[in-house]
Amino acid sequence: MPAPGQRLATGEGITINGRTLGSAEESKCREPVVSAVAPDGRKMLRLEVRNSQTPIERKPEWIKTRAKMGPEYNQLQKLVKSEGLHTVCQEAGCPNIFECWEDREATFLIGGDQCTRRCDFCQIDTGKPQALDRDEPRRVGESVVTMDLNYATITGVARDDLEDGGAWLYAETVRQIHAQTAEREAGRTKVELLIPDFNAEPDQLAEVFSSRPEVLAHNVETVPRIFKRIRPGFRYERSLKVITEARAAGLVTKSNLILGMGETREEVSEALQHLHDAGCELITITQYLRPSVRHHPVERWVKPQEFVELKEEADEIGFSGVMSGPLVRSSYRAGRLYQQAMDQRRSAAAQQSGEIAAAQVV
């Protein structure tokens, strides 16, 4: 499933000087832009205007997926439709929905549809969010129960408008899912919590960590050199600090890198090392797919072989679990990655116990 903003490119058009741009055929306009209006009628940001000068890129042949609809997927699809449930999996057009739903895994977005920050790859709108919906955690928990999920990923928008940055909302959603699935026959639903950085405020992070999600994810997304341009509301070192603090709290940690936004191959290797050194255990690596002409252009299409090489490199660095591929998303096969992390933790603990016992005998 996708992180917010990572979805198949839509070719969404915009109006510039009376002309609609969007597809490769339509977007050959190169004259200076005086004014621009987005599809929702608002005035576009300068960055969006600049981005719109580059047409939506044609995807290479390897950026494709096949629909494999198994029995679990078909059952969940009917259930979601009949109950009027909403998942990021469907609404973001995730290419991995068939596989994830077959494993009874799904992703939910909390906090509304307006983010207080803007990342240049992200589909979610930036604006003034609505008032906090304190009943949302309960409803998400009910959806998880109704869908009988084995694993739920909870992600959301940044809520800098709230005094606690939305920390309670994230934490309470985890608590509700755990509480409502406590008596589940197949075992309590595991929760992966994909969070913003909360400005690395200790009290806010402590509130989130106290809910004890099975996995605490915070996505760095890109490399230091272009980080400020791609994610102006975040800071690279601050994101690494969030991961370090989560690991120190005993949580399984996870992050994501999106390729194709201007980074070099060497910078990807450096970022992987930074993440591992910060305490990140699980990593997903994916290809950037531009949501619309308003978003950052695709700088390069990473070939499948490079994703294979990056997985091998991440394994060698020491990550407990790695998913790397053009259509991988940050919550793709999330339950399996979590299990890999737990297996490695148990193996390390057993080895340490054996070494201690051997030392005592000597």
PDB file of C-alpha atoms in Angstrom, residues 80-347:
ATOM      1  CA  VAL A  80     -15.689  -2.719   2.003  1.00  0.00           C
ATOM      2  CA  LYS A  81     -18.269  -1.780  -0.606  1.00  0.00           C
ATOM      3  CA  SER A  82     -21.266  -3.034   1.356  1.00  0.00           C
ATOM      4  CA  GLU A  83     -20.138  -1.406   4.618  1.00  0.00           C
ATOM      5  CA  GLY A  84     -19.067   1.880   3.026  1.00  0.00           C
ATOM      6  CA  LEU A  85     -15.533   1.623   4.400  1.00  0.00           C
ATOM      7  CA  HIS A  86     -12.624   3.732   3.146  1.00  0.00           C
ATOM      8  CA  THR A  87      -9.022   2.611   2.740  1.00  0.00           C
ATOM      9  CA  VAL A  88      -5.940   4.270   1.279  1.00  0.00           C
ATOM     10  CA  CYS A  89      -5.499   1.081  -0.727  1.00  0.00           C
ATOM     11  CA  GLN A  90      -8.515   1.862  -2.902  1.00  0.00           C
ATOM     12  CA  GLU A  91      -8.516   5.646  -2.856  1.00  0.00           C
ATOM     13  CA  ALA A  92      -4.828   5.941  -3.808  1.00  0.00           C
ATOM     14  CA  GLY A  93      -5.154   3.360  -6.561  1.00  0.00           C
ATOM     15  CA  CYS A  94      -2.387   1.234  -5.064  1.00  0.00           C
ATOM     16  CA  PRO A  95      -1.054  -1.374  -7.497  1.00  0.00           C
ATOM     17  CA  ASN A  96      -0.452  -3.832  -4.659  1.00  0.00           C
ATOM     18  CA  ILE A  97      -4.001  -3.952  -3.315  1.00  0.00           C
ATOM     19  CA  PHE A  98      -4.612  -7.481  -4.628  1.00  0.00           C
ATOM     20  CA  GLU A  99      -1.623  -8.945  -2.778  1.00  0.00           C
ATOM     21  CA  CYS A 100      -2.090  -6.994   0.447  1.00  0.00           C
ATOM     22  CA  TRP A 101      -5.799  -7.687   0.735  1.00  0.00           C
ATOM     23  CA  GLU A 102      -5.132 -11.354   0.046  1.00  0.00           C
ATOM     24  CA  ASP A 103      -2.984 -11.240   3.220  1.00  0.00           C
ATOM     25  CA  ARG A 104      -5.792  -9.313   4.987  1.00  0.00           C
ATOM     26  CA  GLU A 105      -3.683  -6.184   5.286  1.00  0.00           C
ATOM     27  CA  ALA A 106      -4.953  -2.660   4.610  1.00  0.00           C
ATOM     28  CA  THR A 107      -3.996   0.985   5.128  1.00  0.00           C
ATOM     29  CA  PHE A 108      -6.075   3.815   6.621  1.00  0.00           C
ATOM     30  CA  LEU A 109      -5.530   7.591   6.525  1.00  0.00           C
ATOM     31  CA  ILE A 110      -6.377   9.607   9.648  1.00  0.00           C
ATOM     32  CA  GLY A 111      -6.477  13.293  10.509  1.00  0.00           C
ATOM     33  CA  GLY A 112      -8.453  14.508   7.499  1.00  0.00           C
ATOM     34  CA  ASP A 113      -7.596  15.249   3.881  1.00  0.00           C
ATOM     35  CA  GLN A 114      -5.691  18.513   4.400  1.00  0.00           C
ATOM     36  CA  CYS A 115      -2.036  18.506   5.463  1.00  0.00           C
ATOM     37  CA  THR A 116      -0.292  21.452   7.123  1.00  0.00           C
ATOM     38  CA  ARG A 117       2.892  20.699   5.163  1.00  0.00           C
ATOM     39  CA  ARG A 118       3.600  20.203   1.472  1.00  0.00           C
ATOM     40  CA  CYS A 119       5.913  17.576   0.012  1.00  0.00           C
ATOM     41  CA  ASP A 120       6.524  17.886  -3.723  1.00  0.00           C
ATOM     42  CA  PHE A 121       5.699  14.232  -4.435  1.00  0.00           C
ATOM     43  CA  CYS A 122       2.566  13.963  -2.326  1.00  0.00           C
ATOM     44  CA  GLN A 123      -1.003  13.733  -3.610  1.00  0.00           C
ATOM     45  CA  ILE A 124      -2.539  15.016  -0.376  1.00  0.00           C
ATOM     46  CA  ASP A 125      -3.609  18.671  -0.478  1.00  0.00           C
ATOM     47  CA  THR A 126      -2.014  21.329   1.701  1.00  0.00           C
ATOM     48  CA  GLY A 127      -4.381  23.620   3.556  1.00  0.00           C
ATOM     49  CA  LYS A 128      -6.197  24.355   6.787  1.00  0.00           C
ATOM     50  CA  PRO A 129      -7.449  21.072   8.279  1.00  0.00           C
ATOM     51  CA  GLN A 130     -10.887  20.662   9.783  1.00  0.00           C
ATOM     52  CA  ALA A 131     -11.351  20.406  13.536  1.00  0.00           C
ATOM     53  CA  LEU A 132     -10.000  17.252  15.164  1.00  0.00           C
ATOM     54  CA  ASP A 133     -12.449  14.363  14.918  1.00  0.00           C
ATOM     55  CA  ARG A 134     -12.017  12.632  18.274  1.00  0.00           C
ATOM     56  CA  ASP A 135     -14.306   9.779  17.264  1.00  0.00           C
ATOM     57  CA  GLU A 136     -12.173   8.825  14.271  1.00  0.00           C
ATOM     58  CA  PRO A 137      -9.950   6.335  16.163  1.00  0.00           C
ATOM     59  CA  ARG A 138     -13.003   4.348  17.273  1.00  0.00           C
ATOM     60  CA  ARG A 139     -14.389   4.224  13.741  1.00  0.00           C
ATOM     61  CA  VAL A 140     -11.067   3.109  12.288  1.00  0.00           C
ATOM     62  CA  GLY A 141     -10.964   0.378  14.915  1.00  0.00           C
ATOM     63  CA  GLU A 142     -14.446  -0.743  13.906  1.00  0.00           C
ATOM     64  CA  SER A 143     -13.380  -0.867  10.241  1.00  0.00           C
ATOM     65  CA  VAL A 144     -10.411  -3.057  11.155  1.00  0.00           C
ATOM     66  CA  VAL A 145     -12.731  -5.376  13.092  1.00  0.00           C
ATOM     67  CA  THR A 146     -15.264  -5.500  10.254  1.00  0.00           C
ATOM     68  CA  MET A 147     -12.544  -6.324   7.713  1.00  0.00           C
ATOM     69  CA  ASP A 148     -11.017  -8.871  10.117  1.00  0.00           C
ATOM     70  CA  LEU A 149      -7.521  -7.632   9.298  1.00  0.00           C
ATOM     71  CA  ASN A 150      -4.347  -9.388  10.335  1.00  0.00           C
ATOM     72  CA  TYR A 151      -2.319  -6.210   9.923  1.00  0.00           C
ATOM     73  CA  ALA A 152      -3.350  -2.559   9.648  1.00  0.00           C
ATOM     74  CA  THR A 153      -1.166   0.343   8.590  1.00  0.00           C
ATOM     75  CA  ILE A 154      -2.271   3.717   9.934  1.00  0.00           C
ATOM     76  CA  THR A 155      -0.926   6.832   8.281  1.00  0.00           C
ATOM     77  CA  GLY A 156      -2.087  10.407   8.292  1.00  0.00           C
ATOM     78  CA  VAL A 157      -1.479  14.053   7.600  1.00  0.00           C
ATOM     79  CA  ALA A 158       0.728  16.443   9.562  1.00  0.00           C
ATOM     80  CA  ARG A 159      -1.411  18.436  12.006  1.00  0.00           C
ATOM     81  CA  ASP A 160       0.803  21.346  13.058  1.00  0.00           C
ATOM     82  CA  ASP A 161      -2.412  23.261  13.764  1.00  0.00           C
ATOM     83  CA  LEU A 162      -3.000  21.133  16.869  1.00  0.00           C
ATOM     84  CA  GLU A 163      -1.244  21.785  20.169  1.00  0.00           C
ATOM     85  CA  ASP A 164      -0.004  18.190  20.333  1.00  0.00           C
ATOM     86  CA  GLY A 165       0.631  17.929  16.595  1.00  0.00           C
ATOM     87  CA  GLY A 166      -1.963  15.169  16.397  1.00  0.00           C
ATOM     88  CA  ALA A 167      -0.014  12.820  18.677  1.00  0.00           C
ATOM     89  CA  TRP A 168      -3.123  11.795  20.634  1.00  0.00           C
ATOM     90  CA  LEU A 169      -4.993  10.965  17.427  1.00  0.00           C
ATOM     91  CA  TYR A 170      -2.259   8.626  16.195  1.00  0.00           C
ATOM     92  CA  ALA A 171      -1.807   6.988  19.587  1.00  0.00           C
ATOM     93  CA  GLU A 172      -5.521   6.572  20.268  1.00  0.00           C
ATOM     94  CA  THR A 173      -6.061   4.923  16.889  1.00  0.00           C
ATOM     95  CA  VAL A 174      -3.499   2.262  17.787  1.00  0.00           C
ATOM     96  CA  ARG A 175      -5.082   1.789  21.213  1.00  0.00           C
ATOM     97  CA  GLN A 176      -8.557   1.424  19.707  1.00  0.00           C
ATOM     98  CA  ILE A 177      -7.441  -1.188  17.170  1.00  0.00           C
ATOM     99  CA  HIS A 178      -5.615  -3.209  19.797  1.00  0.00           C
ATOM    100  CA  ALA A 179      -8.533  -3.006  22.230  1.00  0.00           C
ATOM    101  CA  GLN A 180     -11.244  -3.825  19.698  1.00  0.00           C
ATOM    102  CA  THR A 181      -9.349  -6.822  18.298  1.00  0.00           C
ATOM    103  CA  ALA A 182      -8.108  -8.166  21.637  1.00  0.00           C
ATOM    104  CA  GLU A 183     -10.491 -11.144  21.487  1.00  0.00           C
ATOM    105  CA  ARG A 184     -10.041 -11.801  17.765  1.00  0.00           C
ATOM    106  CA  GLU A 185      -9.891 -15.534  17.071  1.00  0.00           C
ATOM    107  CA  ALA A 186      -6.859 -15.211  14.785  1.00  0.00           C
ATOM    108  CA  GLY A 187      -5.060 -12.973  17.275  1.00  0.00           C
ATOM    109  CA  ARG A 188      -4.946  -9.241  17.909  1.00  0.00           C
ATOM    110  CA  THR A 189      -4.540  -7.143  14.767  1.00  0.00           C
ATOM    111  CA  LYS A 190      -1.002  -5.850  14.431  1.00  0.00           C
ATOM    112  CA  VAL A 191      -0.595  -2.142  13.764  1.00  0.00           C
ATOM    113  CA  GLU A 192       2.027  -0.278  11.798  1.00  0.00           C
ATOM    114  CA  LEU A 193       1.949   3.437  12.555  1.00  0.00           C
ATOM    115  CA  LEU A 194       3.393   5.684   9.837  1.00  0.00           C
ATOM    116  CA  ILE A 195       3.891   9.090  11.441  1.00  0.00           C
ATOM    117  CA  PRO A 196       5.023  12.623  10.576  1.00  0.00           C
ATOM    118  CA  ASP A 197       8.007  13.868  12.591  1.00  0.00           C
ATOM    119  CA  PHE A 198       6.023  15.818  15.244  1.00  0.00           C
ATOM    120  CA  ASN A 199       9.003  18.203  15.067  1.00  0.00           C
ATOM    121  CA  ALA A 200      10.760  15.551  17.189  1.00  0.00           C
ATOM    122  CA  GLU A 201       9.050  17.008  20.273  1.00  0.00           C
ATOM    123  CA  PRO A 202       9.784  14.586  23.156  1.00  0.00           C
ATOM    124  CA  ASP A 203       6.310  14.760  24.723  1.00  0.00           C
ATOM    125  CA  GLN A 204       4.539  14.172  21.417  1.00  0.00           C
ATOM    126  CA  LEU A 205       6.795  11.275  20.463  1.00  0.00           C
ATOM    127  CA  ALA A 206       6.357   9.788  23.943  1.00  0.00           C
ATOM    128  CA  GLU A 207       2.564   9.857  23.546  1.00  0.00           C
ATOM    129  CA  VAL A 208       2.784   8.089  20.192  1.00  0.00           C
ATOM    130  CA  PHE A 209       5.334   5.515  21.366  1.00  0.00           C
ATOM    131  CA  SER A 210       3.252   4.731  24.467  1.00  0.00           C
ATOM    132  CA  SER A 211       0.522   3.221  22.276  1.00  0.00           C
ATOM    133  CA  ARG A 212       3.016   0.443  21.390  1.00  0.00           C
ATOM    134  CA  PRO A 213       2.353  -0.148  17.695  1.00  0.00           C
ATOM    135  CA  GLU A 214       4.012  -3.282  16.396  1.00  0.00           C
ATOM    136  CA  VAL A 215       5.954  -1.119  13.919  1.00  0.00           C
ATOM    137  CA  LEU A 216       6.779   2.590  14.119  1.00  0.00           C
ATOM    138  CA  ALA A 217       7.431   3.944  10.630  1.00  0.00           C
ATOM    139  CA  HIS A 218       8.698   7.363   9.651  1.00  0.00           C
ATOM    140  CA  ASN A 219       9.586   7.840   6.006  1.00  0.00           C
ATOM    141  CA  VAL A 220      12.682   9.844   5.123  1.00  0.00           C
ATOM    142  CA  GLU A 221      11.711   9.494   1.431  1.00  0.00           C
ATOM    143  CA  THR A 222      14.777  11.128  -0.173  1.00  0.00           C
ATOM    144  CA  VAL A 223      18.465  11.999   0.222  1.00  0.00           C
ATOM    145  CA  PRO A 224      19.997  14.966   2.107  1.00  0.00           C
ATOM    146  CA  ARG A 225      21.057  17.044  -0.931  1.00  0.00           C
ATOM    147  CA  ILE A 226      17.526  17.449  -2.306  1.00  0.00           C
ATOM    148  CA  PHE A 227      15.609  16.898   0.940  1.00  0.00           C
ATOM    149  CA  LYS A 228      14.792  20.557   1.622  1.00  0.00           C
ATOM    150  CA  ARG A 229      13.517  21.080  -1.926  1.00  0.00           C
ATOM    151  CA  ILE A 230      11.353  17.953  -1.894  1.00  0.00           C
ATOM    152  CA  ARG A 231      10.189  18.118   1.753  1.00  0.00           C
ATOM    153  CA  PRO A 232      10.510  21.769   2.886  1.00  0.00           C
ATOM    154  CA  GLY A 233       8.454  21.218   6.033  1.00  0.00           C
ATOM    155  CA  PHE A 234      10.745  18.461   7.306  1.00  0.00           C
ATOM    156  CA  ARG A 235      14.438  18.142   8.189  1.00  0.00           C
ATOM    157  CA  TYR A 236      16.579  15.140   7.289  1.00  0.00           C
ATOM    158  CA  GLU A 237      18.437  14.948  10.605  1.00  0.00           C
ATOM    159  CA  ARG A 238      15.198  15.430  12.517  1.00  0.00           C
ATOM    160  CA  SER A 239      13.634  12.499  10.688  1.00  0.00           C
ATOM    161  CA  LEU A 240      16.604  10.312  11.564  1.00  0.00           C
ATOM    162  CA  LYS A 241      16.217  11.405  15.187  1.00  0.00           C
ATOM    163  CA  VAL A 242      12.583  10.243  15.233  1.00  0.00           C
ATOM    164  CA  ILE A 243      13.709   6.786  14.092  1.00  0.00           C
ATOM    165  CA  THR A 244      16.474   6.707  16.702  1.00  0.00           C
ATOM    166  CA  GLU A 245      14.051   7.657  19.480  1.00  0.00           C
ATOM    167  CA  ALA A 246      11.538   5.013  18.377  1.00  0.00           C
ATOM    168  CA  ARG A 247      14.222   2.320  18.399  1.00  0.00           C
ATOM    169  CA  ALA A 248      15.353   3.459  21.855  1.00  0.00           C
ATOM    170  CA  ALA A 249      11.741   3.026  23.003  1.00  0.00           C
ATOM    171  CA  GLY A 250      11.920  -0.628  21.961  1.00  0.00           C
ATOM    172  CA  LEU A 251       9.752  -0.329  18.857  1.00  0.00           C
ATOM    173  CA  VAL A 252      10.411  -2.022  15.527  1.00  0.00           C
ATOM    174  CA  THR A 253      11.442   0.810  13.199  1.00  0.00           C
ATOM    175  CA  LYS A 254      10.859   1.319   9.493  1.00  0.00           C
ATOM    176  CA  SER A 255      11.410   3.884   6.737  1.00  0.00           C
ATOM    177  CA  ASN A 256      11.050   4.380   2.984  1.00  0.00           C
ATOM    178  CA  LEU A 257      13.076   5.829   0.113  1.00  0.00           C
ATOM    179  CA  ILE A 258      11.466   7.066  -3.110  1.00  0.00           C
ATOM    180  CA  LEU A 259      13.783   7.038  -6.128  1.00  0.00           C
ATOM    181  CA  GLY A 260      13.567   9.156  -9.257  1.00  0.00           C
ATOM    182  CA  MET A 261      13.371  12.667  -7.773  1.00  0.00           C
ATOM    183  CA  GLY A 262      16.924  13.776  -8.548  1.00  0.00           C
ATOM    184  CA  GLU A 263      19.104  11.654  -6.271  1.00  0.00           C
ATOM    185  CA  THR A 264      22.222   9.803  -7.428  1.00  0.00           C
ATOM    186  CA  ARG A 265      22.919   6.113  -6.936  1.00  0.00           C
ATOM    187  CA  GLU A 266      25.724   6.920  -4.492  1.00  0.00           C
ATOM    188  CA  GLU A 267      23.412   9.146  -2.449  1.00  0.00           C
ATOM    189  CA  VAL A 268      20.919   6.295  -2.105  1.00  0.00           C
ATOM    190  CA  SER A 269      23.663   4.104  -0.638  1.00  0.00           C
ATOM    191  CA  GLU A 270      24.586   6.860   1.807  1.00  0.00           C
ATOM    192  CA  ALA A 271      20.952   7.321   2.860  1.00  0.00           C
ATOM    193  CA  LEU A 272      20.597   3.585   3.488  1.00  0.00           C
ATOM    194  CA  GLN A 273      23.632   3.693   5.748  1.00  0.00           C
ATOM    195  CA  HIS A 274      22.306   6.780   7.551  1.00  0.00           C
ATOM    196  CA  LEU A 275      18.999   5.041   8.211  1.00  0.00           C
ATOM    197  CA  HIS A 276      20.609   1.863   9.505  1.00  0.00           C
ATOM    198  CA  ASP A 277      22.972   3.854  11.735  1.00  0.00           C
ATOM    199  CA  ALA A 278      19.944   5.735  13.110  1.00  0.00           C
ATOM    200  CA  GLY A 279      18.350   2.451  14.188  1.00  0.00           C
ATOM    201  CA  CYS A 280      16.070   1.662  11.254  1.00  0.00           C
ATOM    202  CA  GLU A 281      15.343  -2.077  10.972  1.00  0.00           C
ATOM    203  CA  LEU A 282      13.007  -2.280   7.977  1.00  0.00           C
ATOM    204  CA  ILE A 283      13.289  -0.429   4.674  1.00  0.00           C
ATOM    205  CA  THR A 284      11.194  -0.148   1.528  1.00  0.00           C
ATOM    206  CA  ILE A 285      12.579   1.314  -1.702  1.00  0.00           C
ATOM    207  CA  THR A 286      10.310   2.419  -4.538  1.00  0.00           C
ATOM    208  CA  GLN A 287      10.019   4.338  -7.810  1.00  0.00           C
ATOM    209  CA  TYR A 288       8.505   7.825  -7.776  1.00  0.00           C
ATOM    210  CA  LEU A 289       5.317   8.041  -9.828  1.00  0.00           C
ATOM    211  CA  ARG A 290       4.186  11.602 -10.398  1.00  0.00           C
ATOM    212  CA  PRO A 291       0.590  12.164  -9.213  1.00  0.00           C
ATOM    213  CA  SER A 292      -0.082  15.173 -11.482  1.00  0.00           C
ATOM    214  CA  VAL A 293       1.647  17.902 -13.474  1.00  0.00           C
ATOM    215  CA  ARG A 294       1.619  20.043 -10.324  1.00  0.00           C
ATOM    216  CA  HIS A 295       4.086  17.674  -8.680  1.00  0.00           C
ATOM    217  CA  HIS A 296       7.830  17.191  -8.997  1.00  0.00           C
ATOM    218  CA  PRO A 297       8.810  15.761 -12.402  1.00  0.00           C
ATOM    219  CA  VAL A 298      10.239  12.252 -12.609  1.00  0.00           C
ATOM    220  CA  GLU A 299      14.009  12.682 -12.963  1.00  0.00           C
ATOM    221  CA  ARG A 300      14.756   9.080 -13.871  1.00  0.00           C
ATOM    222  CA  TRP A 301      13.147   5.668 -14.198  1.00  0.00           C
ATOM    223  CA  VAL A 302      15.074   3.221 -12.046  1.00  0.00           C
ATOM    224  CA  LYS A 303      15.521  -0.111 -13.795  1.00  0.00           C
ATOM    225  CA  PRO A 304      14.419  -3.309 -12.022  1.00  0.00           C
ATOM    226  CA  GLN A 305      18.003  -4.570 -11.779  1.00  0.00           C
ATOM    227  CA  GLU A 306      18.991  -1.534  -9.707  1.00  0.00           C
ATOM    228  CA  PHE A 307      16.214  -2.319  -7.235  1.00  0.00           C
ATOM    229  CA  VAL A 308      17.585  -5.872  -6.967  1.00  0.00           C
ATOM    230  CA  GLU A 309      21.063  -4.482  -6.316  1.00  0.00           C
ATOM    231  CA  LEU A 310      19.726  -2.071  -3.702  1.00  0.00           C
ATOM    232  CA  LYS A 311      17.996  -4.913  -1.864  1.00  0.00           C
ATOM    233  CA  GLU A 312      21.246  -6.860  -1.787  1.00  0.00           C
ATOM    234  CA  GLU A 313      23.081  -3.776  -0.533  1.00  0.00           C
ATOM    235  CA  ALA A 314      20.507  -3.097   2.188  1.00  0.00           C
ATOM    236  CA  ASP A 315      20.711  -6.736   3.289  1.00  0.00           C
ATOM    237  CA  GLU A 316      24.492  -6.442   3.527  1.00  0.00           C
ATOM    238  CA  ILE A 317      24.220  -3.231   5.548  1.00  0.00           C
ATOM    239  CA  GLY A 318      22.182  -5.174   8.080  1.00  0.00           C
ATOM    240  CA  PHE A 319      18.501  -4.280   7.696  1.00  0.00           C
ATOM    241  CA  SER A 320      16.206  -6.953   9.121  1.00  0.00           C
ATOM    242  CA  GLY A 321      13.803  -6.733   6.191  1.00  0.00           C
ATOM    243  CA  VAL A 322      13.941  -5.112   2.758  1.00  0.00           C
ATOM    244  CA  MET A 323      11.346  -4.622   0.019  1.00  0.00           C
ATOM    245  CA  SER A 324      12.744  -3.013  -3.127  1.00  0.00           C
ATOM    246  CA  GLY A 325      10.990  -2.608  -6.471  1.00  0.00           C
ATOM    247  CA  PRO A 326       9.350  -0.127  -8.867  1.00  0.00           C
ATOM    248  CA  LEU A 327       5.844  -0.686  -7.482  1.00  0.00           C
ATOM    249  CA  VAL A 328       6.744  -1.425  -3.865  1.00  0.00           C
ATOM    250  CA  ARG A 329       5.004   0.938  -1.462  1.00  0.00           C
ATOM    251  CA  SER A 330       5.892   1.609   2.163  1.00  0.00           C
ATOM    252  CA  SER A 331       3.252  -0.757   3.541  1.00  0.00           C
ATOM    253  CA  TYR A 332       3.682  -3.453   0.881  1.00  0.00           C
ATOM    254  CA  ARG A 333       3.876  -6.896   2.517  1.00  0.00           C
ATOM    255  CA  ALA A 334       4.141  -5.030   5.812  1.00  0.00           C
ATOM    256  CA  GLY A 335       3.178  -8.022   7.927  1.00  0.00           C
ATOM    257  CA  ARG A 336       5.908 -10.133   6.383  1.00  0.00           C
ATOM    258  CA  LEU A 337       8.551  -7.462   6.966  1.00  0.00           C
ATOM    259  CA  TYR A 338       7.458  -7.159  10.598  1.00  0.00           C
ATOM    260  CA  GLN A 339       7.819 -10.918  11.031  1.00  0.00           C
ATOM    261  CA  GLN A 340      11.336 -10.757   9.587  1.00  0.00           C
ATOM    262  CA  ALA A 341      12.272  -8.089  12.119  1.00  0.00           C
ATOM    263  CA  MET A 342      10.893 -10.154  14.995  1.00  0.00           C
ATOM    264  CA  ASP A 343      12.696 -13.290  13.783  1.00  0.00           C
ATOM    265  CA  GLN A 344      15.979 -11.397  13.641  1.00  0.00           C
ATOM    266  CA  ARG A 345      15.431  -9.925  17.102  1.00  0.00           C
ATOM    267  CA  ARG A 346      14.764 -13.379  18.540  1.00  0.00           C
ATOM    268  CA  SER A 347      17.820 -14.788  16.785  1.00  0.00           C
TER     269      SER A 347
END
